[in-house]
Amino acid sequence: GAGVSQSPRYKVAKRGQDVALRCDPISGHVSLFWYQQALGQGPEFLTYFQNEAQLDKSGLPSDRFFAERPEGSVSTLKIQRTQQEDSAVYLCASRPPSTTGRGAGELFFGEGSRLTVL
Amino acid sequence: GESVGLHLPTLSVQEGDNSIINCAYSNSASDYFIWYKQESGKGPQFIIDIRSNMDKRQGQRVTVLLNKTVKHLSLQIAATQPGDSAVYFCADPSNTGNQFYFGTGTSLTVIP
């Protein structure tokens, strides 16, 4: 499809397990973002990539969270030793190049990966 | 740090009426704002943006108003339809333009 694709859509993990969440951005979008959305809250910034470079990871809540985008397209968000407070929807978004004339705020979000940690 | 917040967590309107969703921000240096719509089970969807050199911008059935004096913006939806039922967020990119501060959202319910 033409949109941002995330997998898995739902993930249930036992506390202490590691999880990996995948994001396929829209082709040609060099900017990629990860957000965390707790129930009833707005999305909170986690990290930002431009191509393969992780330019901002200030929103990652702990060193258990790790994101990568080795070839500048697909990205993976990894959470090690999951805790119950990690339960949330993890949203990936990509942004078209500024040369398309779109505003810097126009992100294209995937449907998210809902993580439940038991 | 920067913060944006919507005035009302929930809003109910009759189908066909106009809806107004309000948002306040705290950073007087903020110069760019975006509105997003999030339907249940989906990711946020961009609606419209506005820069601080404008006080009004119109899209399809939506208008955003910006009042820099009181640091307030609003999203107006004309002739609200059931498909407009969703949570609406105003977002304020940080100075880097690559972090977006979303508010807590206003849940709009359209009554048929």
PDB file of C-alpha atoms in Angstrom:
ATOM      1  CA  GLY A   1       0.000   0.000   0.000  1.00  0.00           C
ATOM      2  CA  ALA A   2       0.897   3.635  -0.171  1.00  0.00           C
ATOM      3  CA  GLY A   3       0.742   4.387   3.537  1.00  0.00           C
ATOM      4  CA  VAL A   4       3.020   3.825   6.516  1.00  0.00           C
ATOM      5  CA  SER A   5       2.875   0.193   7.529  1.00  0.00           C
ATOM      6  CA  GLN A   6       3.527  -1.040  11.058  1.00  0.00           C
ATOM      7  CA  SER A   7       3.798  -4.536  12.395  1.00  0.00           C
ATOM      8  CA  PRO A   8       2.710  -6.240  14.468  1.00  0.00           C
ATOM      9  CA  ARG A   9      -0.543  -4.386  15.045  1.00  0.00           C
ATOM     10  CA  TYR A  10      -0.902  -6.044  18.432  1.00  0.00           C
ATOM     11  CA  LYS A  11       1.733  -7.515  20.681  1.00  0.00           C
ATOM     12  CA  VAL A  12       1.331  -9.068  24.104  1.00  0.00           C
ATOM     13  CA  ALA A  13       4.531  -9.589  26.025  1.00  0.00           C
ATOM     14  CA  LYS A  14       5.319 -10.919  29.445  1.00  0.00           C
ATOM     15  CA  ARG A  15       7.225  -8.573  31.688  1.00  0.00           C
ATOM     16  CA  GLY A  16      10.914  -8.942  31.025  1.00  0.00           C
ATOM     17  CA  GLN A  17      10.575 -10.030  27.401  1.00  0.00           C
ATOM     18  CA  ASP A  18      12.157  -8.144  24.542  1.00  0.00           C
ATOM     19  CA  VAL A  19       9.972  -6.850  21.705  1.00  0.00           C
ATOM     20  CA  ALA A  20      10.660  -5.448  18.254  1.00  0.00           C
ATOM     21  CA  LEU A  21       8.251  -3.225  16.389  1.00  0.00           C
ATOM     22  CA  ARG A  22       8.652  -2.604  12.683  1.00  0.00           C
ATOM     23  CA  CYS A  23       7.836   0.418  10.562  1.00  0.00           C
ATOM     24  CA  ASP A  24       7.772   0.633   6.767  1.00  0.00           C
ATOM     25  CA  PRO A  25       7.584   4.318   5.850  1.00  0.00           C
ATOM     26  CA  ILE A  26       6.212   5.737   2.651  1.00  0.00           C
ATOM     27  CA  SER A  27       8.688   5.348  -0.183  1.00  0.00           C
ATOM     28  CA  GLY A  28      10.760   8.479  -0.659  1.00  0.00           C
ATOM     29  CA  HIS A  29      10.148   9.844   2.833  1.00  0.00           C
ATOM     30  CA  VAL A  30      13.531  10.495   4.376  1.00  0.00           C
ATOM     31  CA  SER A  31      12.243  11.598   7.778  1.00  0.00           C
ATOM     32  CA  LEU A  32      10.904   8.993  10.171  1.00  0.00           C
ATOM     33  CA  PHE A  33       9.518   9.435  13.669  1.00  0.00           C
ATOM     34  CA  TRP A  34       8.504   7.162  16.521  1.00  0.00           C
ATOM     35  CA  TYR A  35       5.880   8.217  19.063  1.00  0.00           C
ATOM     36  CA  GLN A  36       4.433   6.567  22.132  1.00  0.00           C
ATOM     37  CA  GLN A  37       0.764   7.041  22.925  1.00  0.00           C
ATOM     38  CA  ALA A  38      -0.605   5.995  26.276  1.00  0.00           C
ATOM     39  CA  LEU A  39      -4.321   5.409  26.646  1.00  0.00           C
ATOM     40  CA  GLY A  40      -6.243   8.676  26.594  1.00  0.00           C
ATOM     41  CA  GLN A  41      -3.154  10.763  25.927  1.00  0.00           C
ATOM     42  CA  GLY A  42      -1.630  12.474  22.942  1.00  0.00           C
ATOM     43  CA  PRO A  43       1.344  10.990  21.128  1.00  0.00           C
ATOM     44  CA  GLU A  44       4.703  11.644  22.788  1.00  0.00           C
ATOM     45  CA  PHE A  45       7.865  11.975  20.772  1.00  0.00           C
ATOM     46  CA  LEU A  46      10.435   9.217  21.101  1.00  0.00           C
ATOM     47  CA  THR A  47      12.962   9.596  18.314  1.00  0.00           C
ATOM     48  CA  TYR A  48      13.620  10.982  14.838  1.00  0.00           C
ATOM     49  CA  PHE A  49      15.641   9.757  11.855  1.00  0.00           C
ATOM     50  CA  GLN A  50      16.743  11.466   8.725  1.00  0.00           C
ATOM     51  CA  ASN A  51      17.668   8.690   6.340  1.00  0.00           C
ATOM     52  CA  GLU A  52      19.740   6.285   8.446  1.00  0.00           C
ATOM     53  CA  ALA A  53      20.921   8.917  10.896  1.00  0.00           C
ATOM     54  CA  GLN A  54      19.195   9.096  14.260  1.00  0.00           C
ATOM     55  CA  LEU A  55      19.254  12.828  14.809  1.00  0.00           C
ATOM     56  CA  ASP A  56      17.182  13.013  17.968  1.00  0.00           C
ATOM     57  CA  LYS A  57      16.578  10.311  20.537  1.00  0.00           C
ATOM     58  CA  SER A  58      15.840  12.555  23.441  1.00  0.00           C
ATOM     59  CA  GLY A  59      12.338  11.172  23.912  1.00  0.00           C
ATOM     60  CA  LEU A  60      13.368   7.570  24.508  1.00  0.00           C
ATOM     61  CA  PRO A  61      12.318   6.936  28.122  1.00  0.00           C
ATOM     62  CA  SER A  62      15.171   4.675  29.113  1.00  0.00           C
ATOM     63  CA  ASP A  63      18.144   2.771  27.782  1.00  0.00           C
ATOM     64  CA  ARG A  64      15.832  -0.190  27.336  1.00  0.00           C
ATOM     65  CA  PHE A  65      14.478   1.537  24.251  1.00  0.00           C
ATOM     66  CA  PHE A  66      16.484   1.396  21.062  1.00  0.00           C
ATOM     67  CA  ALA A  67      15.607   2.394  17.502  1.00  0.00           C
ATOM     68  CA  GLU A  68      17.428   1.832  14.265  1.00  0.00           C
ATOM     69  CA  ARG A  69      17.022   2.481  10.565  1.00  0.00           C
ATOM     70  CA  PRO A  70      20.140   0.929   9.069  1.00  0.00           C
ATOM     71  CA  GLU A  71      19.362   1.450   5.376  1.00  0.00           C
ATOM     72  CA  GLY A  72      17.341   4.607   5.639  1.00  0.00           C
ATOM     73  CA  SER A  73      14.000   2.966   4.974  1.00  0.00           C
ATOM     74  CA  VAL A  74      12.532   0.371   7.352  1.00  0.00           C
ATOM     75  CA  SER A  75      12.906   1.169  11.036  1.00  0.00           C
ATOM     76  CA  THR A  76      12.708  -1.026  14.104  1.00  0.00           C
ATOM     77  CA  LEU A  77      11.917   0.070  17.638  1.00  0.00           C
ATOM     78  CA  LYS A  78      13.219  -2.421  20.167  1.00  0.00           C
ATOM     79  CA  ILE A  79      12.244  -2.520  23.795  1.00  0.00           C
ATOM     80  CA  GLN A  80      14.303  -4.710  26.073  1.00  0.00           C
ATOM     81  CA  ARG A  81      13.117  -6.213  29.339  1.00  0.00           C
ATOM     82  CA  THR A  82       9.624  -4.818  28.905  1.00  0.00           C
ATOM     83  CA  GLN A  83       7.827  -3.360  31.907  1.00  0.00           C
ATOM     84  CA  GLN A  84       4.133  -2.812  32.442  1.00  0.00           C
ATOM     85  CA  GLU A  85       4.557   0.936  32.020  1.00  0.00           C
ATOM     86  CA  ASP A  86       5.720   0.276  28.465  1.00  0.00           C
ATOM     87  CA  SER A  87       2.166  -0.712  27.546  1.00  0.00           C
ATOM     88  CA  ALA A  88       1.058   1.788  24.917  1.00  0.00           C
ATOM     89  CA  VAL A  89       0.491   2.267  21.228  1.00  0.00           C
ATOM     90  CA  TYR A  90       3.711   2.906  19.361  1.00  0.00           C
ATOM     91  CA  LEU A  91       3.192   5.084  16.333  1.00  0.00           C
ATOM     92  CA  CYS A  92       5.543   5.500  13.428  1.00  0.00           C
ATOM     93  CA  ALA A  93       5.322   8.465  11.070  1.00  0.00           C
ATOM     94  CA  SER A  94       7.176   9.560   7.993  1.00  0.00           C
ATOM     95  CA  ARG A  95       7.414  12.942   6.340  1.00  0.00           C
ATOM     96  CA  PRO A  96       7.838  13.851   2.696  1.00  0.00           C
ATOM     97  CA  PRO A  97      10.868  15.870   1.646  1.00  0.00           C
ATOM     98  CA  SER A  98      10.513  19.626   1.942  1.00  0.00           C
ATOM     99  CA  THR A  99      10.983  19.831  -1.804  1.00  0.00           C
ATOM    100  CA  THR A 100       7.430  18.550  -2.224  1.00  0.00           C
ATOM    101  CA  GLY A 101       6.180  21.848  -0.828  1.00  0.00           C
ATOM    102  CA  ARG A 102       4.332  20.261   2.057  1.00  0.00           C
ATOM    103  CA  GLY A 103       4.583  21.797   5.489  1.00  0.00           C
ATOM    104  CA  ALA A 104       7.087  20.506   7.997  1.00  0.00           C
ATOM    105  CA  GLY A 105       4.251  19.473  10.255  1.00  0.00           C
ATOM    106  CA  GLU A 106       2.570  17.111   7.848  1.00  0.00           C
ATOM    107  CA  LEU A 107       3.464  13.694   9.150  1.00  0.00           C
ATOM    108  CA  PHE A 108       1.971  10.505   7.776  1.00  0.00           C
ATOM    109  CA  PHE A 109       1.252   8.112  10.607  1.00  0.00           C
ATOM    110  CA  GLY A 110       0.834   4.389  10.558  1.00  0.00           C
ATOM    111  CA  GLU A 111      -1.953   2.725  12.501  1.00  0.00           C
ATOM    112  CA  GLY A 112       0.394   1.880  15.332  1.00  0.00           C
ATOM    113  CA  SER A 113       1.509  -1.190  17.227  1.00  0.00           C
ATOM    114  CA  ARG A 114      -0.382  -1.765  20.439  1.00  0.00           C
ATOM    115  CA  LEU A 115       1.899  -3.275  23.065  1.00  0.00           C
ATOM    116  CA  THR A 116       0.464  -4.850  26.179  1.00  0.00           C
ATOM    117  CA  VAL A 117       2.901  -5.994  28.847  1.00  0.00           C
ATOM    118  CA  LEU A 118       1.501  -8.427  31.363  1.00  0.00           C
TER     119      LEU A 118
ATOM    120  CA  GLY B   1       9.198  23.446  28.257  1.00  0.00           C
ATOM    121  CA  GLU B   2       6.608  23.951  25.565  1.00  0.00           C
ATOM    122  CA  SER B   3       3.099  22.784  26.155  1.00  0.00           C
ATOM    123  CA  VAL B   4      -0.127  22.820  24.276  1.00  0.00           C
ATOM    124  CA  GLY B   5      -3.446  21.974  25.761  1.00  0.00           C
ATOM    125  CA  LEU B   6      -6.969  21.743  24.578  1.00  0.00           C
ATOM    126  CA  HIS B   7      -9.635  23.440  26.607  1.00  0.00           C
ATOM    127  CA  LEU B   8     -12.228  20.684  26.724  1.00  0.00           C
ATOM    128  CA  PRO B   9     -11.543  16.959  26.736  1.00  0.00           C
ATOM    129  CA  THR B  10     -14.911  16.170  25.169  1.00  0.00           C
ATOM    130  CA  LEU B  11     -17.287  17.944  22.844  1.00  0.00           C
ATOM    131  CA  SER B  12     -20.635  16.804  21.498  1.00  0.00           C
ATOM    132  CA  VAL B  13     -22.331  18.479  18.571  1.00  0.00           C
ATOM    133  CA  GLN B  14     -25.390  17.817  16.493  1.00  0.00           C
ATOM    134  CA  GLU B  15     -24.830  16.669  12.949  1.00  0.00           C
ATOM    135  CA  GLY B  16     -24.879  19.667  10.641  1.00  0.00           C
ATOM    136  CA  ASP B  17     -23.827  22.151  13.324  1.00  0.00           C
ATOM    137  CA  ASN B  18     -20.463  23.845  13.384  1.00  0.00           C
ATOM    138  CA  SER B  19     -17.801  22.628  15.826  1.00  0.00           C
ATOM    139  CA  ILE B  20     -15.139  24.715  17.510  1.00  0.00           C
ATOM    140  CA  ILE B  21     -12.179  23.072  19.208  1.00  0.00           C
ATOM    141  CA  ASN B  22      -9.861  25.325  21.172  1.00  0.00           C
ATOM    142  CA  CYS B  23      -6.210  25.030  22.035  1.00  0.00           C
ATOM    143  CA  ALA B  24      -3.865  27.158  24.138  1.00  0.00           C
ATOM    144  CA  TYR B  25      -0.101  27.220  23.983  1.00  0.00           C
ATOM    145  CA  SER B  26       2.482  28.547  26.349  1.00  0.00           C
ATOM    146  CA  ASN B  27       5.561  29.248  24.265  1.00  0.00           C
ATOM    147  CA  SER B  28       5.325  32.752  22.822  1.00  0.00           C
ATOM    148  CA  ALA B  29       8.122  31.843  20.406  1.00  0.00           C
ATOM    149  CA  SER B  30       6.035  29.112  18.792  1.00  0.00           C
ATOM    150  CA  ASP B  31       5.502  30.010  15.164  1.00  0.00           C
ATOM    151  CA  TYR B  32       3.914  26.978  13.592  1.00  0.00           C
ATOM    152  CA  PHE B  33       0.931  24.875  14.604  1.00  0.00           C
ATOM    153  CA  ILE B  34      -0.710  21.800  13.229  1.00  0.00           C
ATOM    154  CA  TRP B  35      -4.054  20.130  13.792  1.00  0.00           C
ATOM    155  CA  TYR B  36      -4.447  16.367  13.649  1.00  0.00           C
ATOM    156  CA  LYS B  37      -7.476  14.100  13.738  1.00  0.00           C
ATOM    157  CA  GLN B  38      -7.288  10.619  15.224  1.00  0.00           C
ATOM    158  CA  GLU B  39     -10.075   8.132  14.686  1.00  0.00           C
ATOM    159  CA  SER B  40     -10.406   5.167  16.986  1.00  0.00           C
ATOM    160  CA  GLY B  41      -7.787   2.516  16.289  1.00  0.00           C
ATOM    161  CA  LYS B  42      -5.955   4.618  13.741  1.00  0.00           C
ATOM    162  CA  GLY B  43      -2.942   6.855  13.639  1.00  0.00           C
ATOM    163  CA  PRO B  44      -3.302  10.643  13.664  1.00  0.00           C
ATOM    164  CA  GLN B  45      -4.120  12.271  10.345  1.00  0.00           C
ATOM    165  CA  PHE B  46      -2.940  15.741   9.376  1.00  0.00           C
ATOM    166  CA  ILE B  47      -5.761  18.241   8.888  1.00  0.00           C
ATOM    167  CA  ILE B  48      -4.296  21.706   8.511  1.00  0.00           C
ATOM    168  CA  ASP B  49      -1.391  23.852   9.614  1.00  0.00           C
ATOM    169  CA  ILE B  50      -0.859  27.545  10.220  1.00  0.00           C
ATOM    170  CA  ARG B  51       2.159  29.783  10.600  1.00  0.00           C
ATOM    171  CA  SER B  52       2.330  32.697  12.993  1.00  0.00           C
ATOM    172  CA  ASN B  53       2.397  35.233  10.157  1.00  0.00           C
ATOM    173  CA  MET B  54      -1.226  34.305   9.524  1.00  0.00           C
ATOM    174  CA  ASP B  55      -4.243  34.629  11.781  1.00  0.00           C
ATOM    175  CA  LYS B  56      -6.568  32.495   9.704  1.00  0.00           C
ATOM    176  CA  ARG B  57      -6.296  29.618   7.288  1.00  0.00           C
ATOM    177  CA  GLN B  58      -9.053  27.711   5.564  1.00  0.00           C
ATOM    178  CA  GLY B  59      -9.216  24.193   4.259  1.00  0.00           C
ATOM    179  CA  GLN B  60     -12.021  21.981   3.164  1.00  0.00           C
ATOM    180  CA  ARG B  61     -14.779  22.548   5.774  1.00  0.00           C
ATOM    181  CA  VAL B  62     -12.134  23.513   8.330  1.00  0.00           C
ATOM    182  CA  THR B  63     -10.784  26.863   9.436  1.00  0.00           C
ATOM    183  CA  VAL B  64      -7.990  27.462  11.896  1.00  0.00           C
ATOM    184  CA  LEU B  65      -7.762  30.760  13.746  1.00  0.00           C
ATOM    185  CA  LEU B  66      -4.638  31.901  15.550  1.00  0.00           C
ATOM    186  CA  ASN B  67      -4.607  34.610  18.200  1.00  0.00           C
ATOM    187  CA  LYS B  68      -1.005  35.263  19.134  1.00  0.00           C
ATOM    188  CA  THR B  69      -1.917  37.909  21.677  1.00  0.00           C
ATOM    189  CA  VAL B  70      -3.580  35.410  23.969  1.00  0.00           C
ATOM    190  CA  LYS B  71      -1.663  32.383  22.631  1.00  0.00           C
ATOM    191  CA  HIS B  72      -4.770  30.609  21.494  1.00  0.00           C
ATOM    192  CA  LEU B  73      -5.825  28.767  18.385  1.00  0.00           C
ATOM    193  CA  SER B  74      -9.044  27.131  17.342  1.00  0.00           C
ATOM    194  CA  LEU B  75     -10.204  24.637  14.768  1.00  0.00           C
ATOM    195  CA  GLN B  76     -13.618  25.229  13.306  1.00  0.00           C
ATOM    196  CA  ILE B  77     -15.389  22.455  11.439  1.00  0.00           C
ATOM    197  CA  ALA B  78     -18.344  23.507   9.332  1.00  0.00           C
ATOM    198  CA  ALA B  79     -21.434  21.347   8.951  1.00  0.00           C
ATOM    199  CA  THR B  80     -20.070  18.615  11.201  1.00  0.00           C
ATOM    200  CA  GLN B  81     -20.636  15.100   9.935  1.00  0.00           C
ATOM    201  CA  PRO B  82     -20.585  11.720  11.733  1.00  0.00           C
ATOM    202  CA  GLY B  83     -17.249  11.002  10.068  1.00  0.00           C
ATOM    203  CA  ASP B  84     -15.783  13.932  11.963  1.00  0.00           C
ATOM    204  CA  SER B  85     -16.134  12.026  15.234  1.00  0.00           C
ATOM    205  CA  ALA B  86     -12.574  11.587  16.450  1.00  0.00           C
ATOM    206  CA  VAL B  87      -9.984  12.967  18.844  1.00  0.00           C
ATOM    207  CA  TYR B  88      -8.460  16.227  17.685  1.00  0.00           C
ATOM    208  CA  PHE B  89      -4.973  17.353  18.658  1.00  0.00           C
ATOM    209  CA  CYS B  90      -3.200  20.637  18.220  1.00  0.00           C
ATOM    210  CA  ALA B  91       0.533  20.130  17.870  1.00  0.00           C
ATOM    211  CA  ASP B  92       3.368  22.549  18.376  1.00  0.00           C
ATOM    212  CA  PRO B  93       6.688  21.641  16.796  1.00  0.00           C
ATOM    213  CA  SER B  94       9.654  22.469  18.915  1.00  0.00           C
ATOM    214  CA  ASN B  95      12.221  24.931  17.714  1.00  0.00           C
ATOM    215  CA  THR B  96      13.919  22.078  15.920  1.00  0.00           C
ATOM    216  CA  GLY B  97      10.774  21.375  13.954  1.00  0.00           C
ATOM    217  CA  ASN B  98      11.265  17.679  14.476  1.00  0.00           C
ATOM    218  CA  GLN B  99       9.592  17.170  17.806  1.00  0.00           C
ATOM    219  CA  PHE B 100       5.880  17.713  17.966  1.00  0.00           C
ATOM    220  CA  TYR B 101       4.174  18.452  21.247  1.00  0.00           C
ATOM    221  CA  PHE B 102       0.640  17.165  21.087  1.00  0.00           C
ATOM    222  CA  GLY B 103      -1.957  18.221  23.586  1.00  0.00           C
ATOM    223  CA  THR B 104      -4.181  15.736  25.369  1.00  0.00           C
ATOM    224  CA  GLY B 105      -6.800  15.996  22.659  1.00  0.00           C
ATOM    225  CA  THR B 106     -10.471  16.841  22.424  1.00  0.00           C
ATOM    226  CA  SER B 107     -12.825  13.985  21.716  1.00  0.00           C
ATOM    227  CA  LEU B 108     -15.514  15.150  19.313  1.00  0.00           C
ATOM    228  CA  THR B 109     -18.748  13.190  19.150  1.00  0.00           C
ATOM    229  CA  VAL B 110     -21.226  13.977  16.422  1.00  0.00           C
ATOM    230  CA  ILE B 111     -24.812  13.190  17.305  1.00  0.00           C
ATOM    231  CA  PRO B 112     -26.876  12.091  14.285  1.00  0.00           C
TER     232      PRO B 112
END
